[in-house]
């Protein structure tokens, strides 16, 4: 026993000598998982984007930090032709690529790099096309392959992208992570050395941080890029300490081993709020959870029935019971952080009397029988579909609607609801590019009925005209106006019951300054500093 | 002996094929489709879905997929991870040293404490110490690693602040990884010259808690094994003879009793090693230890089929081989076994 005590004491003594004192200039971010690669062209997850797109790379245009507004980045300015088919980008001069142990650039960024980066994803004969599987989920998912007709180098500092059809959200797509610009010179070097795979794992970019090292599943290290073209990073070193367990992340924050943690466990939020050394940040996520009514099926083709359902559901109760208060009540199909969100819209109130009256007017004084499909998986926009289904069932019973709860395994659920086999279905969406089109056209447009992403199978001519027109014009004020009008029609026609926008949480040490929650869900460190 | 070895090696083949089929089928029975997990709501578009499925080779029938896997596995290719798009073999070997290093430390910890505890309990049979140690080992054996790991972190790292919460080495140091074993790498001349002794101490302090968490169950097993084996030996005639000859009790225990009592324990270490690898899955998740346990958990969550198949096959092979070595050692010690 005595020996054991001595042993413990010795351990304590020696470890206290090597105790981690967090270095003032190293910012430590505790992330939840390992990046799949260091090239946003081939990754789809936020974890990888944080470790590459937001740190190492830049795009021609970018989202302003903290909003979904598009601002110049590697392109200083751009112009759009009369017919809205040609986008000309004027590239910034004097932008340097990173100098690392494995690569020393000999020239500044220019049009060749842009062509090299984008052509990798669209040209099957590109030497890098097949590297790392060559599937380019996001590029293809956003239909960029079909949208882009040609990319032309006008001169060293001008690139023209020619589209096959008009598409206003194109600029927002350009700001997405997968459109990051890589170095052609580095690519040429890798071809010469026959190490093409390094392009995706040992990165070279123009961004605020230079990749230094990655110990698999453990630590990613970056250094501030001294020759960064914009405002330089405030911390000299940045480290991602990969910590998958949420409660362990919180303990590391408490001991000062992390400065900022991603996705704290809901169970710890209370204690974080009480902790004087910790700041808990929250912001609405770029998502919406909703209940879609199949307007092609009886009786949901009837407007009054849809409005009655909107009045019958007590959404506030769902926010408390299912999201434990960690969500914002939804009234529009758009999350409030997206431009053109119309806050003046008045939601249907929770009112059983009105619901019953509307049902009677629609010819269902005694209600009817139907089904609610409940979400089989936890999604960011809905943590517990089954429980929400039970609450909806109880609410609808109060106005005489007898709803049976149905669920399938996730792929089947999506397939069947895409095909329109449901009556009412719980679903949701997380935005990709911060453009209202990504919600309104993708989820409620007429062509989306065929494509399978319009689960209300609602095709309204007035609404369709507005969102299609908004796709064609590029003036922001005009687009905003069109989308606001579309939201009014949506509210009046009520194809969904919009339920909630879930809240994103981050917890950080009080020493951290200059960090804000990004509505697109990324963690961005170019402006953080340690006090 | 050669015949015995050959027979044992041949026996391996059906075992490994069986394991490969099991891991192959079981993960496919778990609900959740890797394509859907990657695409989410966007996978509802049948064209996008089919394209992705084909790219991943998941459009073939299950038995076709299995035979493709088997054929490649025989040539040493365990496939490519769906998530990282890198070869499963290289991914495995980049993580395995971390698990091995932790496993060895856990076993050393278990032996250093478990064996003396067992001896003490045997010598003080039916005394207060015996009950305390054996009761304690029962508690240790029944402790869920997940819970135990968090308790250790809360007490030693958060409350007392003497150990780091998780990870493998402080982020302050830059160490060139050569062997993958941090304790060795940090002592390589080049790293010593660059960073001094700091990285080594940091690695050691990071190892303490996970090694304790992972070693607790083996510790309990070893203490109980040592106790019963020791009791058996202490009752033997030669010990009585030694006692009668008037040899000092310390010498009797260390030279005569312990040496014989340890034989069965050494063979058990092989079996404990198997349980260490399974314990790694929980320990590594709690302590963010970059080994194969954490890698497998992440891959199961992503339904990364090739990694799960390959990883399970690797681990199974490892355990089977260790058992084989144990069998050989046994056969050498005890020729009757052949």
mmCIF file of N, CA and C in Angstrom, chain B residues 143-237:
data_model
loop_
_atom_site.group_PDB
_atom_site.id
_atom_site.type_symbol
_atom_site.label_atom_id
_atom_site.label_comp_id
_atom_site.label_asym_id
_atom_site.label_seq_id
_atom_site.Cartn_x
_atom_site.Cartn_y
_atom_site.Cartn_z
ATOM 1 N N UNK B 143 -15.994 -3.171 -13.789
ATOM 2 C CA UNK B 143 -16.118 -1.744 -14.098
ATOM 3 C C UNK B 143 -16.266 -1.497 -15.598
ATOM 4 N N UNK B 144 -17.333 -0.804 -16.016
ATOM 5 C CA UNK B 144 -17.418 -0.470 -17.444
ATOM 6 C C UNK B 144 -16.295 0.516 -17.820
ATOM 7 N N UNK B 145 -15.542 0.209 -18.849
ATOM 8 C CA UNK B 145 -14.377 1.034 -19.202
ATOM 9 C C UNK B 145 -14.785 2.483 -19.491
ATOM 10 N N UNK B 146 -15.918 2.611 -20.140
ATOM 11 C CA UNK B 146 -16.376 3.938 -20.542
ATOM 12 C C UNK B 146 -16.550 4.842 -19.329
ATOM 13 N N UNK B 147 -17.195 4.292 -18.322
ATOM 14 C CA UNK B 147 -17.475 5.039 -17.095
ATOM 15 C C UNK B 147 -16.181 5.262 -16.312
ATOM 16 N N UNK B 148 -15.394 4.229 -16.180
ATOM 17 C CA UNK B 148 -14.143 4.257 -15.439
ATOM 18 C C UNK B 148 -13.190 5.288 -16.040
ATOM 19 N N UNK B 149 -13.123 5.337 -17.366
ATOM 20 C CA UNK B 149 -12.252 6.292 -18.043
ATOM 21 C C UNK B 149 -12.647 7.723 -17.713
ATOM 22 N N UNK B 150 -13.940 7.987 -17.749
ATOM 23 C CA UNK B 150 -14.412 9.350 -17.454
ATOM 24 C C UNK B 150 -14.138 9.729 -16.000
ATOM 25 N N UNK B 151 -14.319 8.738 -15.090
ATOM 26 C CA UNK B 151 -14.052 9.006 -13.668
ATOM 27 C C UNK B 151 -12.572 9.366 -13.497
ATOM 28 N N UNK B 152 -11.702 8.608 -14.162
ATOM 29 C CA UNK B 152 -10.266 8.883 -14.068
ATOM 30 C C UNK B 152 -9.956 10.294 -14.561
ATOM 31 N N UNK B 153 -10.549 10.654 -15.695
ATOM 32 C CA UNK B 153 -10.309 11.995 -16.250
ATOM 33 C C UNK B 153 -10.790 13.064 -15.277
ATOM 34 N N UNK B 154 -12.013 12.868 -14.765
ATOM 35 C CA UNK B 154 -12.583 13.874 -13.868
ATOM 36 C C UNK B 154 -11.697 14.056 -12.637
ATOM 37 N N UNK B 155 -11.197 12.944 -12.092
ATOM 38 C CA UNK B 155 -10.437 13.043 -10.852
ATOM 39 C C UNK B 155 -9.007 13.539 -11.105
ATOM 40 N N UNK B 156 -8.283 12.820 -11.955
ATOM 41 C CA UNK B 156 -6.862 13.139 -12.104
ATOM 42 C C UNK B 156 -6.602 14.373 -12.977
ATOM 43 N N UNK B 157 -7.416 14.552 -14.019
ATOM 44 C CA UNK B 157 -7.117 15.656 -14.932
ATOM 45 C C UNK B 157 -7.838 16.933 -14.538
ATOM 46 N N UNK B 158 -9.148 16.819 -14.284
ATOM 47 C CA UNK B 158 -9.913 18.041 -14.044
ATOM 48 C C UNK B 158 -9.760 18.485 -12.593
ATOM 49 N N UNK B 159 -9.933 17.533 -11.639
ATOM 50 C CA UNK B 159 -9.890 17.878 -10.222
ATOM 51 C C UNK B 159 -8.452 18.190 -9.781
ATOM 52 N N UNK B 160 -7.564 17.216 -9.980
ATOM 53 C CA UNK B 160 -6.192 17.383 -9.489
ATOM 54 C C UNK B 160 -5.288 18.091 -10.502
ATOM 55 N N UNK B 161 -5.628 17.969 -11.757
ATOM 56 C CA UNK B 161 -4.830 18.641 -12.793
ATOM 57 C C UNK B 161 -3.440 18.066 -12.962
ATOM 58 N N UNK B 162 -3.268 16.751 -12.714
ATOM 59 C CA UNK B 162 -1.909 16.209 -12.846
ATOM 60 C C UNK B 162 -1.701 15.417 -14.141
ATOM 61 N N UNK B 163 -2.754 15.085 -14.840
ATOM 62 C CA UNK B 163 -2.565 14.375 -16.113
ATOM 63 C C UNK B 163 -3.349 15.094 -17.195
ATOM 64 N N UNK B 164 -2.912 14.962 -18.450
ATOM 65 C CA UNK B 164 -3.702 15.550 -19.533
ATOM 66 C C UNK B 164 -5.010 14.777 -19.731
ATOM 67 N N UNK B 165 -6.021 15.442 -20.275
ATOM 68 C CA UNK B 165 -7.330 14.805 -20.423
ATOM 69 C C UNK B 165 -7.303 13.706 -21.489
ATOM 70 N N UNK B 166 -6.737 14.019 -22.655
ATOM 71 C CA UNK B 166 -6.748 13.007 -23.707
ATOM 72 C C UNK B 166 -5.706 13.343 -24.756
ATOM 73 N N UNK B 167 -5.563 12.463 -25.725
ATOM 74 C CA UNK B 167 -4.563 12.669 -26.774
ATOM 75 C C UNK B 167 -3.333 11.818 -26.495
ATOM 76 N N UNK B 168 -2.310 11.999 -27.307
ATOM 77 C CA UNK B 168 -1.150 11.127 -27.200
ATOM 78 C C UNK B 168 0.120 11.870 -26.814
ATOM 79 N N UNK B 169 0.186 13.128 -27.202
ATOM 80 C CA UNK B 169 1.357 13.945 -26.862
ATOM 81 C C UNK B 169 0.911 15.394 -26.902
ATOM 82 N N UNK B 170 1.554 16.227 -26.122
ATOM 83 C CA UNK B 170 1.165 17.626 -26.098
ATOM 84 C C UNK B 170 1.301 18.256 -27.490
ATOM 85 N N UNK B 171 0.398 19.172 -27.799
ATOM 86 C CA UNK B 171 0.445 19.811 -29.115
ATOM 87 C C UNK B 171 1.647 20.737 -29.253
ATOM 88 N N UNK B 172 2.338 20.977 -28.126
ATOM 89 C CA UNK B 172 3.470 21.892 -28.185
ATOM 90 C C UNK B 172 4.654 21.306 -28.946
ATOM 91 N N UNK B 173 4.717 19.995 -28.980
ATOM 92 C CA UNK B 173 5.919 19.377 -29.534
ATOM 93 C C UNK B 173 5.724 18.901 -30.969
ATOM 94 N N UNK B 174 6.816 18.974 -31.707
ATOM 95 C CA UNK B 174 6.814 18.434 -33.061
ATOM 96 C C UNK B 174 7.783 17.270 -33.097
ATOM 97 N N UNK B 175 7.228 16.085 -33.200
ATOM 98 C CA UNK B 175 8.078 14.903 -33.174
ATOM 99 C C UNK B 175 7.968 14.194 -34.511
ATOM 100 N N UNK B 176 9.104 13.837 -35.075
ATOM 101 C CA UNK B 176 9.096 13.054 -36.314
ATOM 102 C C UNK B 176 8.728 11.617 -35.980
ATOM 103 N N UNK B 177 7.669 11.120 -36.607
ATOM 104 C CA UNK B 177 7.243 9.762 -36.300
ATOM 105 C C UNK B 177 7.984 8.788 -37.210
ATOM 106 N N UNK B 178 8.731 7.867 -36.609
ATOM 107 C CA UNK B 178 9.485 6.893 -37.387
ATOM 108 C C UNK B 178 8.905 5.497 -37.191
ATOM 109 N N UNK B 179 8.880 5.037 -35.939
ATOM 110 C CA UNK B 179 8.378 3.686 -35.677
ATOM 111 C C UNK B 179 6.877 3.684 -35.408
ATOM 112 N N UNK B 180 6.329 4.808 -35.016
ATOM 113 C CA UNK B 180 4.927 4.853 -34.638
ATOM 114 C C UNK B 180 4.747 4.641 -33.142
ATOM 115 N N UNK B 181 5.783 4.158 -32.476
ATOM 116 C CA UNK B 181 5.736 4.030 -31.019
ATOM 117 C C UNK B 181 6.315 5.318 -30.433
ATOM 118 N N UNK B 182 5.438 6.117 -29.816
ATOM 119 C CA UNK B 182 5.857 7.449 -29.378
ATOM 120 C C UNK B 182 6.976 7.384 -28.344
ATOM 121 N N UNK B 183 6.909 6.396 -27.439
ATOM 122 C CA UNK B 183 7.923 6.325 -26.391
ATOM 123 C C UNK B 183 9.313 6.124 -27.010
ATOM 124 N N UNK B 184 9.349 5.392 -28.110
ATOM 125 C CA UNK B 184 10.628 5.170 -28.790
ATOM 126 C C UNK B 184 10.981 6.385 -29.648
ATOM 127 N N UNK B 185 9.994 6.850 -30.427
ATOM 128 C CA UNK B 185 10.257 7.955 -31.349
ATOM 129 C C UNK B 185 10.769 9.208 -30.638
ATOM 130 N N UNK B 186 10.185 9.481 -29.457
ATOM 131 C CA UNK B 186 10.596 10.710 -28.770
ATOM 132 C C UNK B 186 12.042 10.624 -28.276
ATOM 133 N N UNK B 187 12.573 9.386 -28.188
ATOM 134 C CA UNK B 187 13.940 9.232 -27.704
ATOM 135 C C UNK B 187 14.958 9.084 -28.837
ATOM 136 N N UNK B 188 14.465 9.137 -30.083
ATOM 137 C CA UNK B 188 15.407 9.044 -31.206
ATOM 138 C C UNK B 188 16.319 10.272 -31.193
ATOM 139 N N UNK B 189 17.576 10.082 -31.552
ATOM 140 C CA UNK B 189 18.554 11.189 -31.445
ATOM 141 C C UNK B 189 18.067 12.489 -32.075
ATOM 142 N N UNK B 190 17.464 12.377 -33.251
ATOM 143 C CA UNK B 190 17.070 13.607 -33.946
ATOM 144 C C UNK B 190 16.001 14.367 -33.147
ATOM 145 N N UNK B 191 15.006 13.628 -32.658
ATOM 146 C CA UNK B 191 13.944 14.263 -31.889
ATOM 147 C C UNK B 191 14.456 14.794 -30.556
ATOM 148 N N UNK B 192 15.363 14.032 -29.940
ATOM 149 C CA UNK B 192 15.942 14.484 -28.674
ATOM 150 C C UNK B 192 16.700 15.791 -28.875
ATOM 151 N N UNK B 193 17.414 15.848 -29.990
ATOM 152 C CA UNK B 193 18.202 17.047 -30.268
ATOM 153 C C UNK B 193 17.292 18.243 -30.495
ATOM 154 N N UNK B 194 16.158 18.015 -31.185
ATOM 155 C CA UNK B 194 15.256 19.119 -31.502
ATOM 156 C C UNK B 194 14.447 19.598 -30.311
ATOM 157 N N UNK B 195 13.904 18.630 -29.561
ATOM 158 C CA UNK B 195 12.898 18.998 -28.560
ATOM 159 C C UNK B 195 13.303 18.650 -27.128
ATOM 160 N N UNK B 196 14.366 17.875 -26.943
ATOM 161 C CA UNK B 196 14.765 17.501 -25.592
ATOM 162 C C UNK B 196 13.908 16.364 -25.045
ATOM 163 N N UNK B 197 13.894 16.259 -23.721
ATOM 164 C CA UNK B 197 13.222 15.140 -23.077
ATOM 165 C C UNK B 197 11.715 15.400 -22.903
ATOM 166 N N UNK B 198 11.309 16.652 -23.108
ATOM 167 C CA UNK B 198 9.907 17.043 -22.927
ATOM 168 C C UNK B 198 8.890 16.132 -23.615
ATOM 169 N N UNK B 199 9.062 15.859 -24.912
ATOM 170 C CA UNK B 199 8.087 15.016 -25.600
ATOM 171 C C UNK B 199 7.940 13.629 -24.972
ATOM 172 N N UNK B 200 9.054 13.067 -24.504
ATOM 173 C CA UNK B 200 8.999 11.743 -23.895
ATOM 174 C C UNK B 200 8.146 11.778 -22.627
ATOM 175 N N UNK B 201 8.404 12.778 -21.791
ATOM 176 C CA UNK B 201 7.630 12.897 -20.552
ATOM 177 C C UNK B 201 6.167 13.171 -20.859
ATOM 178 N N UNK B 202 5.934 13.981 -21.875
ATOM 179 C CA UNK B 202 4.561 14.293 -22.254
ATOM 180 C C UNK B 202 3.844 13.022 -22.720
ATOM 181 N N UNK B 203 4.528 12.205 -23.524
ATOM 182 C CA UNK B 203 3.937 10.954 -23.982
ATOM 183 C C UNK B 203 3.601 10.063 -22.793
ATOM 184 N N UNK B 204 4.554 9.997 -21.861
ATOM 185 C CA UNK B 204 4.352 9.156 -20.690
ATOM 186 C C UNK B 204 3.130 9.624 -19.892
ATOM 187 N N UNK B 205 3.021 10.940 -19.715
ATOM 188 C CA UNK B 205 1.900 11.427 -18.909
ATOM 189 C C UNK B 205 0.569 11.218 -19.642
ATOM 190 N N UNK B 206 0.609 11.237 -20.969
ATOM 191 C CA UNK B 206 -0.619 10.959 -21.719
ATOM 192 C C UNK B 206 -1.001 9.487 -21.641
ATOM 193 N N UNK B 207 0.007 8.646 -21.425
ATOM 194 C CA UNK B 207 -0.251 7.197 -21.407
ATOM 195 C C UNK B 207 -0.888 6.734 -20.101
ATOM 196 N N UNK B 208 -0.626 7.451 -19.008
ATOM 197 C CA UNK B 208 -1.003 6.930 -17.690
ATOM 198 C C UNK B 208 -2.493 6.570 -17.588
ATOM 199 N N UNK B 209 -3.372 7.539 -17.815
ATOM 200 C CA UNK B 209 -4.793 7.264 -17.607
ATOM 201 C C UNK B 209 -5.352 6.199 -18.557
ATOM 202 N N UNK B 210 -5.103 6.292 -19.865
ATOM 203 C CA UNK B 210 -5.651 5.228 -20.718
ATOM 204 C C UNK B 210 -5.093 3.851 -20.368
ATOM 205 N N UNK B 211 -3.815 3.806 -19.961
ATOM 206 C CA UNK B 211 -3.254 2.501 -19.604
ATOM 207 C C UNK B 211 -3.939 1.954 -18.360
ATOM 208 N N UNK B 212 -4.249 2.834 -17.412
ATOM 209 C CA UNK B 212 -4.955 2.377 -16.211
ATOM 210 C C UNK B 212 -6.359 1.899 -16.590
ATOM 211 N N UNK B 213 -7.055 2.697 -17.414
ATOM 212 C CA UNK B 213 -8.425 2.330 -17.796
ATOM 213 C C UNK B 213 -8.435 0.990 -18.522
ATOM 214 N N UNK B 214 -7.497 0.833 -19.423
ATOM 215 C CA UNK B 214 -7.469 -0.370 -20.237
ATOM 216 C C UNK B 214 -6.927 -1.561 -19.439
ATOM 217 N N UNK B 215 -6.038 -1.278 -18.462
ATOM 218 C CA UNK B 215 -5.377 -2.350 -17.741
ATOM 219 C C UNK B 215 -6.140 -2.836 -16.530
ATOM 220 N N UNK B 216 -7.222 -2.164 -16.178
ATOM 221 C CA UNK B 216 -7.909 -2.520 -14.941
ATOM 222 C C UNK B 216 -8.493 -3.936 -14.975
ATOM 223 N N UNK B 217 -9.127 -4.285 -16.074
ATOM 224 C CA UNK B 217 -9.719 -5.628 -16.146
ATOM 225 C C UNK B 217 -8.616 -6.697 -16.172
ATOM 226 N N UNK B 218 -7.583 -6.556 -17.027
ATOM 227 C CA UNK B 218 -6.486 -7.529 -16.967
ATOM 228 C C UNK B 218 -5.842 -7.589 -15.585
ATOM 229 N N UNK B 219 -5.751 -6.444 -14.899
ATOM 230 C CA UNK B 219 -5.176 -6.418 -13.556
ATOM 231 C C UNK B 219 -5.976 -7.338 -12.641
ATOM 232 N N UNK B 220 -7.297 -7.202 -12.705
ATOM 233 C CA UNK B 220 -8.153 -8.014 -11.850
ATOM 234 C C UNK B 220 -7.979 -9.496 -12.180
ATOM 235 N N UNK B 221 -7.917 -9.796 -13.490
ATOM 236 C CA UNK B 221 -7.759 -11.190 -13.902
ATOM 237 C C UNK B 221 -6.428 -11.739 -13.372
ATOM 238 N N UNK B 222 -5.369 -10.930 -13.539
ATOM 239 C CA UNK B 222 -4.047 -11.395 -13.120
ATOM 240 C C UNK B 222 -3.984 -11.602 -11.617
ATOM 241 N N UNK B 223 -4.567 -10.691 -10.851
ATOM 242 C CA UNK B 223 -4.525 -10.818 -9.393
ATOM 243 C C UNK B 223 -5.207 -12.117 -8.970
ATOM 244 N N UNK B 224 -6.346 -12.395 -9.554
ATOM 245 C CA UNK B 224 -7.081 -13.607 -9.165
ATOM 246 C C UNK B 224 -6.342 -14.868 -9.614
ATOM 247 N N UNK B 225 -5.785 -14.790 -10.830
ATOM 248 C CA UNK B 225 -5.038 -15.954 -11.340
ATOM 249 C C UNK B 225 -3.817 -16.240 -10.466
ATOM 250 N N UNK B 226 -3.077 -15.155 -10.145
ATOM 251 C CA UNK B 226 -1.863 -15.317 -9.347
ATOM 252 C C UNK B 226 -2.208 -15.923 -7.994
ATOM 253 N N UNK B 227 -3.291 -15.429 -7.422
ATOM 254 C CA UNK B 227 -3.672 -15.908 -6.101
ATOM 255 C C UNK B 227 -3.924 -17.421 -6.136
ATOM 256 N N UNK B 228 -4.738 -17.860 -7.075
ATOM 257 C CA UNK B 228 -5.089 -19.283 -7.058
ATOM 258 C C UNK B 228 -3.895 -20.151 -7.442
ATOM 259 N N UNK B 229 -3.099 -19.661 -8.404
ATOM 260 C CA UNK B 229 -1.936 -20.427 -8.827
ATOM 261 C C UNK B 229 -0.921 -20.506 -7.698
ATOM 262 N N UNK B 230 -0.771 -19.407 -6.985
ATOM 263 C CA UNK B 230 0.164 -19.322 -5.865
ATOM 264 C C UNK B 230 -0.270 -20.268 -4.742
ATOM 265 N N UNK B 231 -1.571 -20.258 -4.473
ATOM 266 C CA UNK B 231 -2.082 -21.121 -3.408
ATOM 267 C C UNK B 231 -1.790 -22.582 -3.720
ATOM 268 N N UNK B 232 -1.971 -22.910 -5.007
ATOM 269 C CA UNK B 232 -1.732 -24.283 -5.425
ATOM 270 C C UNK B 232 -0.267 -24.659 -5.183
ATOM 271 N N UNK B 233 0.622 -23.749 -5.630
ATOM 272 C CA UNK B 233 2.054 -24.030 -5.510
ATOM 273 C C UNK B 233 2.472 -24.083 -4.043
ATOM 274 N N UNK B 234 1.916 -23.194 -3.246
ATOM 275 C CA UNK B 234 2.323 -23.122 -1.837
ATOM 276 C C UNK B 234 1.998 -24.418 -1.087
ATOM 277 N N UNK B 235 1.024 -25.155 -1.643
ATOM 278 C CA UNK B 235 0.655 -26.406 -0.988
ATOM 279 C C UNK B 235 1.515 -27.584 -1.427
ATOM 280 N N UNK B 236 2.422 -27.361 -2.380
ATOM 281 C CA UNK B 236 3.227 -28.467 -2.926
ATOM 282 C C UNK B 236 4.283 -28.934 -1.917
ATOM 283 N N UNK B 237 4.732 -30.171 -2.128
ATOM 284 C CA UNK B 237 5.696 -30.771 -1.195
ATOM 285 C C UNK B 237 7.007 -29.998 -1.133
#
